[in-house]
Coordinates of C-alpha atoms and ligand atoms in Angstrom, one line a residue:
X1 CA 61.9 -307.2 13.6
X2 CA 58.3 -307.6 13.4
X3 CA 56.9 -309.5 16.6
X4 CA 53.8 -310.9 14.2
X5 CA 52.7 -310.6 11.1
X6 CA 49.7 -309.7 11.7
X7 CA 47.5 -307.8 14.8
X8 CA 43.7 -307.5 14.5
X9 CA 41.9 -305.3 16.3
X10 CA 38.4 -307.0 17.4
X11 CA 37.3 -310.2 17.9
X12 CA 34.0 -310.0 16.1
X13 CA 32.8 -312.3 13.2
X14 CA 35.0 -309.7 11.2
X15 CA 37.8 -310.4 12.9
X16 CA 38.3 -313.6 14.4
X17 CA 37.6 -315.1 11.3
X18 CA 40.1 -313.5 9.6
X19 CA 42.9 -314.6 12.5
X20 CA 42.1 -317.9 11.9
X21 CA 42.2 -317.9 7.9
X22 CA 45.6 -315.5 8.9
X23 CA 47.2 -318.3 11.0
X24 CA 45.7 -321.2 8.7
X25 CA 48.1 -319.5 6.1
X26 CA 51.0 -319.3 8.4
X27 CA 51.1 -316.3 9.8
X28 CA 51.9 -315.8 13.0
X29 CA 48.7 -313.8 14.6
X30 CA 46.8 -311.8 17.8
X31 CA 43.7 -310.4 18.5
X32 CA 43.0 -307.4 20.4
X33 CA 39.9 -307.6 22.6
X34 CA 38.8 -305.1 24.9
X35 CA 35.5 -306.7 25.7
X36 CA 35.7 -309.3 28.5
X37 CA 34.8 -311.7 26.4
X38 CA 35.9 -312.5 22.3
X39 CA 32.8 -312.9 19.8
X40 CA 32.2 -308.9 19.2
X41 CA 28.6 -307.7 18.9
X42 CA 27.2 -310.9 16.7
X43 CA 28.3 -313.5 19.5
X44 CA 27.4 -311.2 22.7
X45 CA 24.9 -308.5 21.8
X46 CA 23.8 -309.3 18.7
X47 CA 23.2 -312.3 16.4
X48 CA 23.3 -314.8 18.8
X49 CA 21.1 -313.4 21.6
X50 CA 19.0 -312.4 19.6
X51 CA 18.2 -316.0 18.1
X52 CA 18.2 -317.3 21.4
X53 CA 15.0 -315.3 22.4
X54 CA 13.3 -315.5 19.2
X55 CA 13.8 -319.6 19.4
X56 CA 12.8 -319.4 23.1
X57 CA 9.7 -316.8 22.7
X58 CA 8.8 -318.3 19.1
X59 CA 8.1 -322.1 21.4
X60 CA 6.4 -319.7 24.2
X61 CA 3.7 -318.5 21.5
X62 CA 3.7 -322.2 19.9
X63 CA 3.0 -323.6 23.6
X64 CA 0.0 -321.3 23.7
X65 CA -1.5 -321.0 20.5
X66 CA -0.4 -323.5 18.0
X67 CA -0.5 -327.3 19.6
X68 CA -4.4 -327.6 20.4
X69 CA -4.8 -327.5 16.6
X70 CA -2.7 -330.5 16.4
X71 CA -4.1 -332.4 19.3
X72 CA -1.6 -331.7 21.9
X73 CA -3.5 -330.4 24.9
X74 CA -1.1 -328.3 27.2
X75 CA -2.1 -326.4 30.1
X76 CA -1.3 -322.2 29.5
X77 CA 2.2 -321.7 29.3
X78 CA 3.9 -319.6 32.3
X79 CA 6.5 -317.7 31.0
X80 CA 9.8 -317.4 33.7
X81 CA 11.8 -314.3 32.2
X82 CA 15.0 -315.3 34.5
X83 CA 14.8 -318.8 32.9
X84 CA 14.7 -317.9 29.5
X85 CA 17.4 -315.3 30.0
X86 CA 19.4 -318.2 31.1
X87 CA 18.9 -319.5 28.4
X88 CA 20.3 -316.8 26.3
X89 CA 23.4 -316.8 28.2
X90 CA 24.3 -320.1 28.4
X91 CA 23.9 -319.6 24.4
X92 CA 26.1 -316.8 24.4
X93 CA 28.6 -318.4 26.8
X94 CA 29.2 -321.3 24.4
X95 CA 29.9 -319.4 21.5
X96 CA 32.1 -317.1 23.1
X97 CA 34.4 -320.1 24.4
X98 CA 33.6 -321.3 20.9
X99 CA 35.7 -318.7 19.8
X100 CA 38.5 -319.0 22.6
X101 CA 38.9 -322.4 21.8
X102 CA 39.7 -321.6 18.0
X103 CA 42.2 -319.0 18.9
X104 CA 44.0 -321.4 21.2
X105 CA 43.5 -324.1 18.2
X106 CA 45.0 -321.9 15.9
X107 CA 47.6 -320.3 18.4
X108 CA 46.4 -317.2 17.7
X109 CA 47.8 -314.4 20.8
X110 CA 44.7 -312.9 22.6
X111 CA 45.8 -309.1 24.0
X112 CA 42.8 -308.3 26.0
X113 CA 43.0 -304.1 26.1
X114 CA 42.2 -301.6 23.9
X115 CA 43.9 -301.6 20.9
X116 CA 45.5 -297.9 19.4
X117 CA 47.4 -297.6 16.4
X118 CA 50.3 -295.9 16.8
X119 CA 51.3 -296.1 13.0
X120 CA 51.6 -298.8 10.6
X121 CA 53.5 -301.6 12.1
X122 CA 52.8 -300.7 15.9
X123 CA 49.6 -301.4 18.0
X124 CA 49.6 -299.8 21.7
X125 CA 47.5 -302.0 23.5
X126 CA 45.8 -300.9 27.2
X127 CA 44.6 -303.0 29.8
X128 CA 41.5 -302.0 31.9
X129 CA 43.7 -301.6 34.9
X130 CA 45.6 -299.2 32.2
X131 CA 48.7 -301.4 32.1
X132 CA 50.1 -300.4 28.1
X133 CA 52.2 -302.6 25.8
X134 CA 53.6 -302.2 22.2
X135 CA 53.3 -304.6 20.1
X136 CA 55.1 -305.0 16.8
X137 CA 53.6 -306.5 13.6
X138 CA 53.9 -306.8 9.7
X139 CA 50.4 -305.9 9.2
X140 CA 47.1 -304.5 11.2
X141 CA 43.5 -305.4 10.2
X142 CA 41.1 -302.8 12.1
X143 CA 37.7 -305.2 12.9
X144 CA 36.6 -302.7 15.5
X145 CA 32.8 -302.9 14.0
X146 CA 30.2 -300.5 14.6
X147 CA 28.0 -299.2 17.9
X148 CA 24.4 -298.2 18.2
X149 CA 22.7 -294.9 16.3
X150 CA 21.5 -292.5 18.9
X151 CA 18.4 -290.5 18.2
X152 CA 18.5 -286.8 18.9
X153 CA 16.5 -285.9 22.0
X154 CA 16.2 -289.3 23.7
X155 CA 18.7 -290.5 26.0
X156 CA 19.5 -294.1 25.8
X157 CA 19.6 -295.4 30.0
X158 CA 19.5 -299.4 28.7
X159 CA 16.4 -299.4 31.3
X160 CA 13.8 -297.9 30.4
X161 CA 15.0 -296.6 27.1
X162 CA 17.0 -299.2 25.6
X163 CA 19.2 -299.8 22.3
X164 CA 18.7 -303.2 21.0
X165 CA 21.3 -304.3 23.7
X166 CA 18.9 -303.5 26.5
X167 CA 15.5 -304.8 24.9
X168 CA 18.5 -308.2 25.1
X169 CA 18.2 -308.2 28.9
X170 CA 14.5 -306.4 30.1
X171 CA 14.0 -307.0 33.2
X172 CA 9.8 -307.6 32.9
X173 CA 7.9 -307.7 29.8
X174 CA 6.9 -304.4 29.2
X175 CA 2.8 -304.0 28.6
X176 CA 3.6 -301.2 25.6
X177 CA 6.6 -301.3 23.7
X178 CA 7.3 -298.4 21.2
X179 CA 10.2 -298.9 18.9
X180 CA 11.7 -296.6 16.9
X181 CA 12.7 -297.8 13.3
X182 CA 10.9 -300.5 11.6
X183 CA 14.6 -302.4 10.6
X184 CA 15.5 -306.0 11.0
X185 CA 16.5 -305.0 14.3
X186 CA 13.3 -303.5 15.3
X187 CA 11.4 -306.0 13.8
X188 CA 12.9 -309.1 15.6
X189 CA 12.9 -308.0 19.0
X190 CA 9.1 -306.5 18.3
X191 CA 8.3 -309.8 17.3
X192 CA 10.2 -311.3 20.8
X193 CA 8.5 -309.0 23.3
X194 CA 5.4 -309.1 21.6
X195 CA 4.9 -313.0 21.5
X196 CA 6.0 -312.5 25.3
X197 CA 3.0 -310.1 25.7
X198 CA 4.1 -306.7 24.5
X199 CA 1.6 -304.6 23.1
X200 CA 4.4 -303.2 20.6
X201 CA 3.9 -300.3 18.0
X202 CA 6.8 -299.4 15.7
X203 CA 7.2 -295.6 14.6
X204 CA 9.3 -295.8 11.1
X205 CA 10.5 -291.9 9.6
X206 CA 9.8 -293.7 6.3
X207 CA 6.8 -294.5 4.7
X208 CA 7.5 -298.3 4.5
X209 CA 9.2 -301.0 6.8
X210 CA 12.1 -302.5 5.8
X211 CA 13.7 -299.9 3.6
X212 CA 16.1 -301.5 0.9
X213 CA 14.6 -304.7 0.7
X214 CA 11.9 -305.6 -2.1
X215 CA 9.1 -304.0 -1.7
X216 CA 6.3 -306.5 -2.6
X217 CA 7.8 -308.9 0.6
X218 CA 8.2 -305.6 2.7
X219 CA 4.3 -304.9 1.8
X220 CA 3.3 -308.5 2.4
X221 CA 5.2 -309.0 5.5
X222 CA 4.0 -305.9 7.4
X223 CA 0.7 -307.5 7.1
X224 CA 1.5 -310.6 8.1
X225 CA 2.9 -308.5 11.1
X226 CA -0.1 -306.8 11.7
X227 CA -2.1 -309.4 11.9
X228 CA 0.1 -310.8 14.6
X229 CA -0.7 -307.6 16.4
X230 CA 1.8 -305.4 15.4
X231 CA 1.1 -301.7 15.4
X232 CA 2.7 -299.3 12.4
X233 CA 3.3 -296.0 12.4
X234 CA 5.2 -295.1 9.1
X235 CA 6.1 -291.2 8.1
X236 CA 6.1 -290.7 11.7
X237 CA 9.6 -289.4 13.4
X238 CA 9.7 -289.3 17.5
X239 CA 11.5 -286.2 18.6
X240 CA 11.6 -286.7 22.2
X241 CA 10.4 -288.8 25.2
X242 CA 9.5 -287.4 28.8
X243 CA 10.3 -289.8 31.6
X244 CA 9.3 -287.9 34.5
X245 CA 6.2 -290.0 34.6
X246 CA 5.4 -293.6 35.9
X247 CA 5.0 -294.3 32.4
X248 CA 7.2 -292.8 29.1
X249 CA 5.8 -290.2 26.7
X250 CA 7.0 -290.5 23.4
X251 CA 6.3 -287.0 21.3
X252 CA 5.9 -288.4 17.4
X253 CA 5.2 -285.8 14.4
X254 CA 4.6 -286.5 10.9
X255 CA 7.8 -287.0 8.9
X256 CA 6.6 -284.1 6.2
X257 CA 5.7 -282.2 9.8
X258 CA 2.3 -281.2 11.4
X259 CA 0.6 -281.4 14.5
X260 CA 2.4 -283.4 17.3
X261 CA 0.9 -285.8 19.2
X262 CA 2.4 -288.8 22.0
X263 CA 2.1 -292.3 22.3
X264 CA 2.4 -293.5 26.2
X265 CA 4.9 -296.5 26.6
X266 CA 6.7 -298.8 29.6
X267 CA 9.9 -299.2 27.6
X268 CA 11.1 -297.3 24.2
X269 CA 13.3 -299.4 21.3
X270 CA 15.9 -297.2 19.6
X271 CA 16.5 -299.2 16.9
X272 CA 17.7 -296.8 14.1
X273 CA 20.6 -298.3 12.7
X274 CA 24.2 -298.7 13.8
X275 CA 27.5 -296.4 13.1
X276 CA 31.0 -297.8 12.6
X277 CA 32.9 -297.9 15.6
X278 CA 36.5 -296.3 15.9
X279 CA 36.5 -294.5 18.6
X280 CA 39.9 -294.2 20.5
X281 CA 41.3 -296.0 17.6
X282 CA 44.1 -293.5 16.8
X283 CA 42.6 -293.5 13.5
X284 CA 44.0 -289.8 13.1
X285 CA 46.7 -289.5 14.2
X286 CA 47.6 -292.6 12.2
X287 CA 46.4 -291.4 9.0
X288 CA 44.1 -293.1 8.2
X289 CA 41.4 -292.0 6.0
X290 CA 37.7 -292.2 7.1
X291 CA 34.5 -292.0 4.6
X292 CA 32.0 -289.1 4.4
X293 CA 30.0 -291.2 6.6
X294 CA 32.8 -292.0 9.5
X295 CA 33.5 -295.2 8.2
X296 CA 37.0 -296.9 7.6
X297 CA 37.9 -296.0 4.0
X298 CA 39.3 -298.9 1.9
X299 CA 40.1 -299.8 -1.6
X300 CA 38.9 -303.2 -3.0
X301 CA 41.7 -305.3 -1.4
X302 CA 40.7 -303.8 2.1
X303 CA 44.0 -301.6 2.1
X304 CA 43.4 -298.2 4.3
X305 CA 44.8 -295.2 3.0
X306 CA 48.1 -296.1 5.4
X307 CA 50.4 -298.9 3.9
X308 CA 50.0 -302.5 6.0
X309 CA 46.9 -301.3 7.6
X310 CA 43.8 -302.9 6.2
X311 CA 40.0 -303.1 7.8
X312 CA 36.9 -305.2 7.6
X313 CA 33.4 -305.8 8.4
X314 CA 31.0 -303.1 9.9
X315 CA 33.7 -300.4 10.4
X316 CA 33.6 -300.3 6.6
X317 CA 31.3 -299.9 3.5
X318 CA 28.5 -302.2 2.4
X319 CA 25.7 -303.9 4.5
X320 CA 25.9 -304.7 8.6
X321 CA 26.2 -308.5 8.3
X322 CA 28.2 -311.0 10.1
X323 CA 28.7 -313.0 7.3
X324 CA 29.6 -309.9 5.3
X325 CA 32.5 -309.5 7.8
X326 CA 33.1 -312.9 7.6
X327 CA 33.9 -313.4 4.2
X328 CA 36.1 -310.1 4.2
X329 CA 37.8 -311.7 7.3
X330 CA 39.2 -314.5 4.8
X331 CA 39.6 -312.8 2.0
X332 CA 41.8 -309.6 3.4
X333 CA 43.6 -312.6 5.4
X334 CA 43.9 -314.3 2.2
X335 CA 45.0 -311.3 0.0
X336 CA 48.0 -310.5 3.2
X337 CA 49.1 -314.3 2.4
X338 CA 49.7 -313.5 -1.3
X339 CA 46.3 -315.1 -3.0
X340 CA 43.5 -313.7 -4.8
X341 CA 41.0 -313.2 -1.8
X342 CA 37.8 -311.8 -2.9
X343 CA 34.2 -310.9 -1.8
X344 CA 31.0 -311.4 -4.0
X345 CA 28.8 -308.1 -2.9
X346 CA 25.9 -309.1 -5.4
X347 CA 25.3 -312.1 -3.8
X348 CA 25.2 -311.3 0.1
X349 CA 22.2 -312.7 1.5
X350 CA 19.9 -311.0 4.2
X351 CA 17.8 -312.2 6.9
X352 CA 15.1 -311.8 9.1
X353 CA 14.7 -314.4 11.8
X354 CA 11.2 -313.6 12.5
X355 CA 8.0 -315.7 12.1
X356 CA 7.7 -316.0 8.9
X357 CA 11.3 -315.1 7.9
X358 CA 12.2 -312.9 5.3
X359 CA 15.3 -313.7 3.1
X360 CA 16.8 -312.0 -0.2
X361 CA 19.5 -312.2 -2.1
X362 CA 20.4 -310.2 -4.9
X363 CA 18.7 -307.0 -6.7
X364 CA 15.1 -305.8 -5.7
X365 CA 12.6 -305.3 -8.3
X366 CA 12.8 -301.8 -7.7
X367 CA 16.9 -301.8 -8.6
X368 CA 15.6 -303.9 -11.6
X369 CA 13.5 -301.3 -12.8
X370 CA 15.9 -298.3 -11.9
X371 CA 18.7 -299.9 -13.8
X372 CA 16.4 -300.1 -16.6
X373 CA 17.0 -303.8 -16.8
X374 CA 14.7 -306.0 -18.8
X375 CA 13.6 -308.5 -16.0
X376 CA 11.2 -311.9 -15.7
X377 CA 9.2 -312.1 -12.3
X378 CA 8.6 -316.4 -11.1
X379 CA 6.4 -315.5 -8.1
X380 CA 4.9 -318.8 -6.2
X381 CA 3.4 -318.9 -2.9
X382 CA 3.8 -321.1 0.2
X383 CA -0.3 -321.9 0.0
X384 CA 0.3 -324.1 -3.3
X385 CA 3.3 -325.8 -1.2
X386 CA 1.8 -329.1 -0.2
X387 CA 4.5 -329.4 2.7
X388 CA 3.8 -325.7 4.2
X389 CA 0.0 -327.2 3.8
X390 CA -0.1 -330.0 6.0
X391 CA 2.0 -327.9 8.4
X392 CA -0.7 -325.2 8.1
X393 CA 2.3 -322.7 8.2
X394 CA 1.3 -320.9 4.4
X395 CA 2.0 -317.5 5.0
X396 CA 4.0 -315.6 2.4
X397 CA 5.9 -316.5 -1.0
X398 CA 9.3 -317.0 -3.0
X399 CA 10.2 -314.1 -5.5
X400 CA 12.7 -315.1 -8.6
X401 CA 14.0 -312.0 -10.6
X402 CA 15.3 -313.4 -13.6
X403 CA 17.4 -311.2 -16.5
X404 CA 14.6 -311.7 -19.6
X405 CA 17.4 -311.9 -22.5
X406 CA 19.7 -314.4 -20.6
X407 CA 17.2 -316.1 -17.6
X408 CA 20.5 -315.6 -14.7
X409 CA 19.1 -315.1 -11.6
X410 CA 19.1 -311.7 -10.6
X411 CA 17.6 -311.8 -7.1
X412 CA 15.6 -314.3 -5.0
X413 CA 13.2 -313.2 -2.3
X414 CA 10.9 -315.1 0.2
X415 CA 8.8 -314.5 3.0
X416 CA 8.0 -317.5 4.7
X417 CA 8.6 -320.1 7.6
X418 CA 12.7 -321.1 7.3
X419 CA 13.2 -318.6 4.5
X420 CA 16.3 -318.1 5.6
X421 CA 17.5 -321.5 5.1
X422 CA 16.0 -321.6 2.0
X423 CA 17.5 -318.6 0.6
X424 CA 20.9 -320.2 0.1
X425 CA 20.3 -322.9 -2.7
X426 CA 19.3 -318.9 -4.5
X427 CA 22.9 -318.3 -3.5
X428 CA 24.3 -321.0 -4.9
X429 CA 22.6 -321.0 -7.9
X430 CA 23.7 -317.2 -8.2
X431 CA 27.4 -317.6 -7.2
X432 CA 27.4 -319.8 -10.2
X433 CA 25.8 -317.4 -12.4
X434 CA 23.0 -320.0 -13.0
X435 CA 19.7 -319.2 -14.9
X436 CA 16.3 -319.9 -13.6
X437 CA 15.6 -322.9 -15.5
X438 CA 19.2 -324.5 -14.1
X439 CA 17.1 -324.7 -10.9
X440 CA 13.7 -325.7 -12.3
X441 CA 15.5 -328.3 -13.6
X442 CA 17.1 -329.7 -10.5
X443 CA 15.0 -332.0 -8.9
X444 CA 13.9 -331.0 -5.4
X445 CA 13.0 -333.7 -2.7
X446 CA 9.2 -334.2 -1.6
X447 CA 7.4 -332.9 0.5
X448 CA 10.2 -329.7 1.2
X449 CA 9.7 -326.2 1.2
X450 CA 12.5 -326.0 -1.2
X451 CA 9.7 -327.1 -3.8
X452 CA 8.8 -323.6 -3.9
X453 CA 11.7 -322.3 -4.5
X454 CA 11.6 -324.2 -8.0
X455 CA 8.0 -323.5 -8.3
X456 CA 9.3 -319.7 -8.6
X457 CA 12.0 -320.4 -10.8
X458 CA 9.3 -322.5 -13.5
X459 CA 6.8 -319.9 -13.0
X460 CA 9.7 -317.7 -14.5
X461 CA 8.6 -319.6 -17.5
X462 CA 5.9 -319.7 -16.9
X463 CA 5.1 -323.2 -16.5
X464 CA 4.8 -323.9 -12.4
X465 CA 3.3 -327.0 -11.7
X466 CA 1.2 -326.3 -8.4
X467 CA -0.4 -322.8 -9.4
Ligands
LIG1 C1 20.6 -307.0 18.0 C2 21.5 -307.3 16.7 C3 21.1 -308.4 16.0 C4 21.9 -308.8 14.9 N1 21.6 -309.9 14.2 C5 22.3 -310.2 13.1 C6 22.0 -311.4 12.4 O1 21.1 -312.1 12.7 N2 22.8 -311.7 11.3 C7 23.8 -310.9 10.9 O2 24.5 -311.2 9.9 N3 24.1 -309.8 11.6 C8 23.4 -309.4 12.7 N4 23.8 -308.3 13.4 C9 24.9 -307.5 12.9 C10 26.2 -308.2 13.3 O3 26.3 -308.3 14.7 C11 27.4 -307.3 12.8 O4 27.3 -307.1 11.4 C12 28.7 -308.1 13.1 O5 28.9 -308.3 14.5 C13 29.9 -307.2 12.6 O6 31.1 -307.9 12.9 P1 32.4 -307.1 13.0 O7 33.5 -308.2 13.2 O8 32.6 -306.1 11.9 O9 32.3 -306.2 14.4 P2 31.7 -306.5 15.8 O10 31.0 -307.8 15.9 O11 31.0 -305.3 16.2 O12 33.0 -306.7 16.7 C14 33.9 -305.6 16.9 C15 34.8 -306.0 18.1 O13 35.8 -305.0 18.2 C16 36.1 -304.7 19.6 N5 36.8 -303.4 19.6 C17 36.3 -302.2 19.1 N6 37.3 -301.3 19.3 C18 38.3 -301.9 19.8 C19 39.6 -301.5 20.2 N7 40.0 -300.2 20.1 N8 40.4 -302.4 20.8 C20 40.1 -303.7 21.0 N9 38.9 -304.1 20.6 C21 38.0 -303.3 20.1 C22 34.7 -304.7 20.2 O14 34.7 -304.8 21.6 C23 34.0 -305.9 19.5 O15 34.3 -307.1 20.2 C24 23.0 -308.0 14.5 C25 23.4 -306.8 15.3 C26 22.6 -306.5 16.4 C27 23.0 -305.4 17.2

């Protein structure tokens, strides 16, 4: 007999969340962790940290620049790198227990160890002193995630040359920070170690920043970025880096090739992308089926190609997201239990926690155009905003993509200050299948931000009120 019904292996947003929708249901449930601590990348080298230092630097570069304007004299703000790492941590640390606390709450089992399918039904897990157990379950959920891209020709050392972990924890600012890929990654911690005194230039293979996401906002933000002193180098790809010197020596060629040329540097970014993670997994040996690009093949109820074995979040298809392997962490948990679990893909919402943020939801204008879909454009911008006015924080704009024939909401898009708050009454609006006009019409408190957002939906019609 079965020991649970169901064993997930990883403890990231991915899969704690579907353990605790899992037991909510009933089932009798474990986790397998072999990190230290539960939370996955988002909670311990990701999300959270992140946010942590771009809060913390983002109040740094407010201290300095931003309060005389408003008639709060402070003296030059010293910045204590230990302090603010503390800082980070203590964030981290609360989450993580956040996350014990809610598998205790929902007496969920916690097997710290590796996790290895043996076959359906049967998880060997190992200890790091390599004590092994078998455990028995019903059904396996695979949440193992996914790991950092390396670039050929540069060793990562998480010193000098880090992966977005290490720019987590530098040691000292460095004066000249090179990253490679202009990402969300990239982009965020640029924007931390730059407002901490970074000189920072980002090499991109592609001639634009941001691929995948509209390219209006992409445009309009890397100016807004270069203006904060950002340094772009797109079409560029670096093939190598020489550390034998004091400083690195980072050799970039153009992307279509041509003469080579190198760009000095204290610490190099690799911020390329990340690959899903199931290594050790017994994956193989298993049977189970992985994707052309290594990634945990699934049908559209999460099943593997091995009966009772399912998997979620960034070990599968579809964008990197927490929230992404979120909602498939309830709705594969909800699909084991017998319901109709189920996961929106056209309305997944993406961030950028910079300053301004970026936010989208939906199609771009150029998937518009290459569906050949008739579309309406509501553009309004954050200068017309009375609130963003008085605040003096007007850079950037909200973007409504509208179907012409029917006026749904096809896709929202805004660069600006707490876009990514913002973003989600687009989501709503969408998840409902709502039209433009459903939110012009809905009236919006004043003085908000928010105002803009309907601003772009009546300029859809053409009638905004501001512009
Ligand atoms: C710097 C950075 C910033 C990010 N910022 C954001 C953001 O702001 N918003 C956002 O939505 N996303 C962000 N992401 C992406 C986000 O972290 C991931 O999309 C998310 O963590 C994926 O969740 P997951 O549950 O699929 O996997 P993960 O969070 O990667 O968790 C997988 C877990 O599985 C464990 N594991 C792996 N193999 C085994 C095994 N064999 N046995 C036992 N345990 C195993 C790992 O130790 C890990 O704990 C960021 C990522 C990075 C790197």
């Amino acid at each position: 007999m079965a020991t649970y019904d169901l064993i997930v292996i990883g403890t990231g947003p991915g899969g704690y969340v579907c353990a605790i929708r899992a037991a909510q249901l009933g089932m009798k449930v474990a986790v397998v962790e072999k990190n230290p601590t539960l939370g996955g990348t988002c909670l311990n080298v990701g999300c959270m940290p992140s946010k942590a230092l771009l809060h913390a630097s983002e109040m740094f570069q407010e201290a300095g620049h931003s309060l005389a304007k408003m008639g709060i004299g402070v003296s030059a703000p010293k910045l204590d790198l230990p302090a603010m790492m503390d800082f980070k941590q203590q964030g981290i640390d609360g989450n993580v227990k956040g996350v014990e606390y809610l598998m205790k709450k929902n007496k969920i089992d916690v097997l710290r160890g590796a996790g290895r399918i043996i076959a359906a039904g049967q998880v060997e897990v190992t200890t790091a002193d390599g004590k092994k157990q078998t455990v028995e379950t019903k059904n396996i959920v695979i949440a193992t995630g996914s790991d950092v891209a390396k670039l050929k020709g540069v060793e990562i050392d998480e010193k000098r040359i880090v992966s977005s972990t290490g720019a987590l924890s530098l040691e000292k600012v460095p004066d000249k920070l090179l990253i490679v890929g202009a990402g969300v990654i990239g982009l965020e911690l640029g924007s931390v170690w730059r407002r901490l005194g970074s000189q920072v230039t980002v090499v991109e293979f592609l001639d634009r920043i941001l691929p995948g996401m509209d390219g209006e906002v992409a445009k309009q933000f890397q100016r807004i970025l270069e203006k904060q002193g950002f340094a772009f180098k797109l079409g560029t790809k670096v093939t190598g880096v020489d550390t034998s010197g004091k400083t690195l020596s980072a050799r970039i060629e153009p992307a279509a090739g041509g003469a080579a040329e190198t760009i000095e540097a204290d610490a190099v970014l690799v911020a390329i992308g990340r690959t899903p993670y199931t290594e050790a997994l017994g994956l193989k040996e298993a049977g189970v089926a992985l994707d052309d690009r290594g990634r945990v093949e699934i049908d559209k109820h999460f099943a593997t190609s091995v009966k009772g074995i399912y998997a979620i979040g960034d070990v599968v298809r579809g964008p990197m997201l927490a929230h992404k392997a979120e909602d498939e962490g309830v709705a594969c948990a909800e699909i084991l239990a017998g319901q109709a679990g189920h996961v929106n893909y056209d309305v997944i919402p993406g961030v950028i926690y910079t300053t301004p943020e970026v936010a989208s939801v939906g199609k771009t204008e150029e998937e518009l155009k290459q569906a050949g879909t008739d579309y309406t454009v509501g553009k309004f911008p954050f200068t017309a905003n009375g609130r963003s006015k008085v605040n003096q924080t007007t850079d950037g704009f909200v973007k409504m993509l509208a179907d012409a024939k029917t006026d749904r909401v096809l896709g929202v898009h805004i660069v600006g200050r707490e876009a990514g708050e913002l973003i989600h009454e687009a989501c709503v609006l969408m998840e409902f299948g709502g039209s433009a006009e459903d939110l012009a019409r809905t009236c919006h408190a004043h003085p908000t931000r928010s105002e803009a957002v309907k601003e772009a939906a009546l300029a859809v019609g053409k009638r905004a009120i501001h512009m």
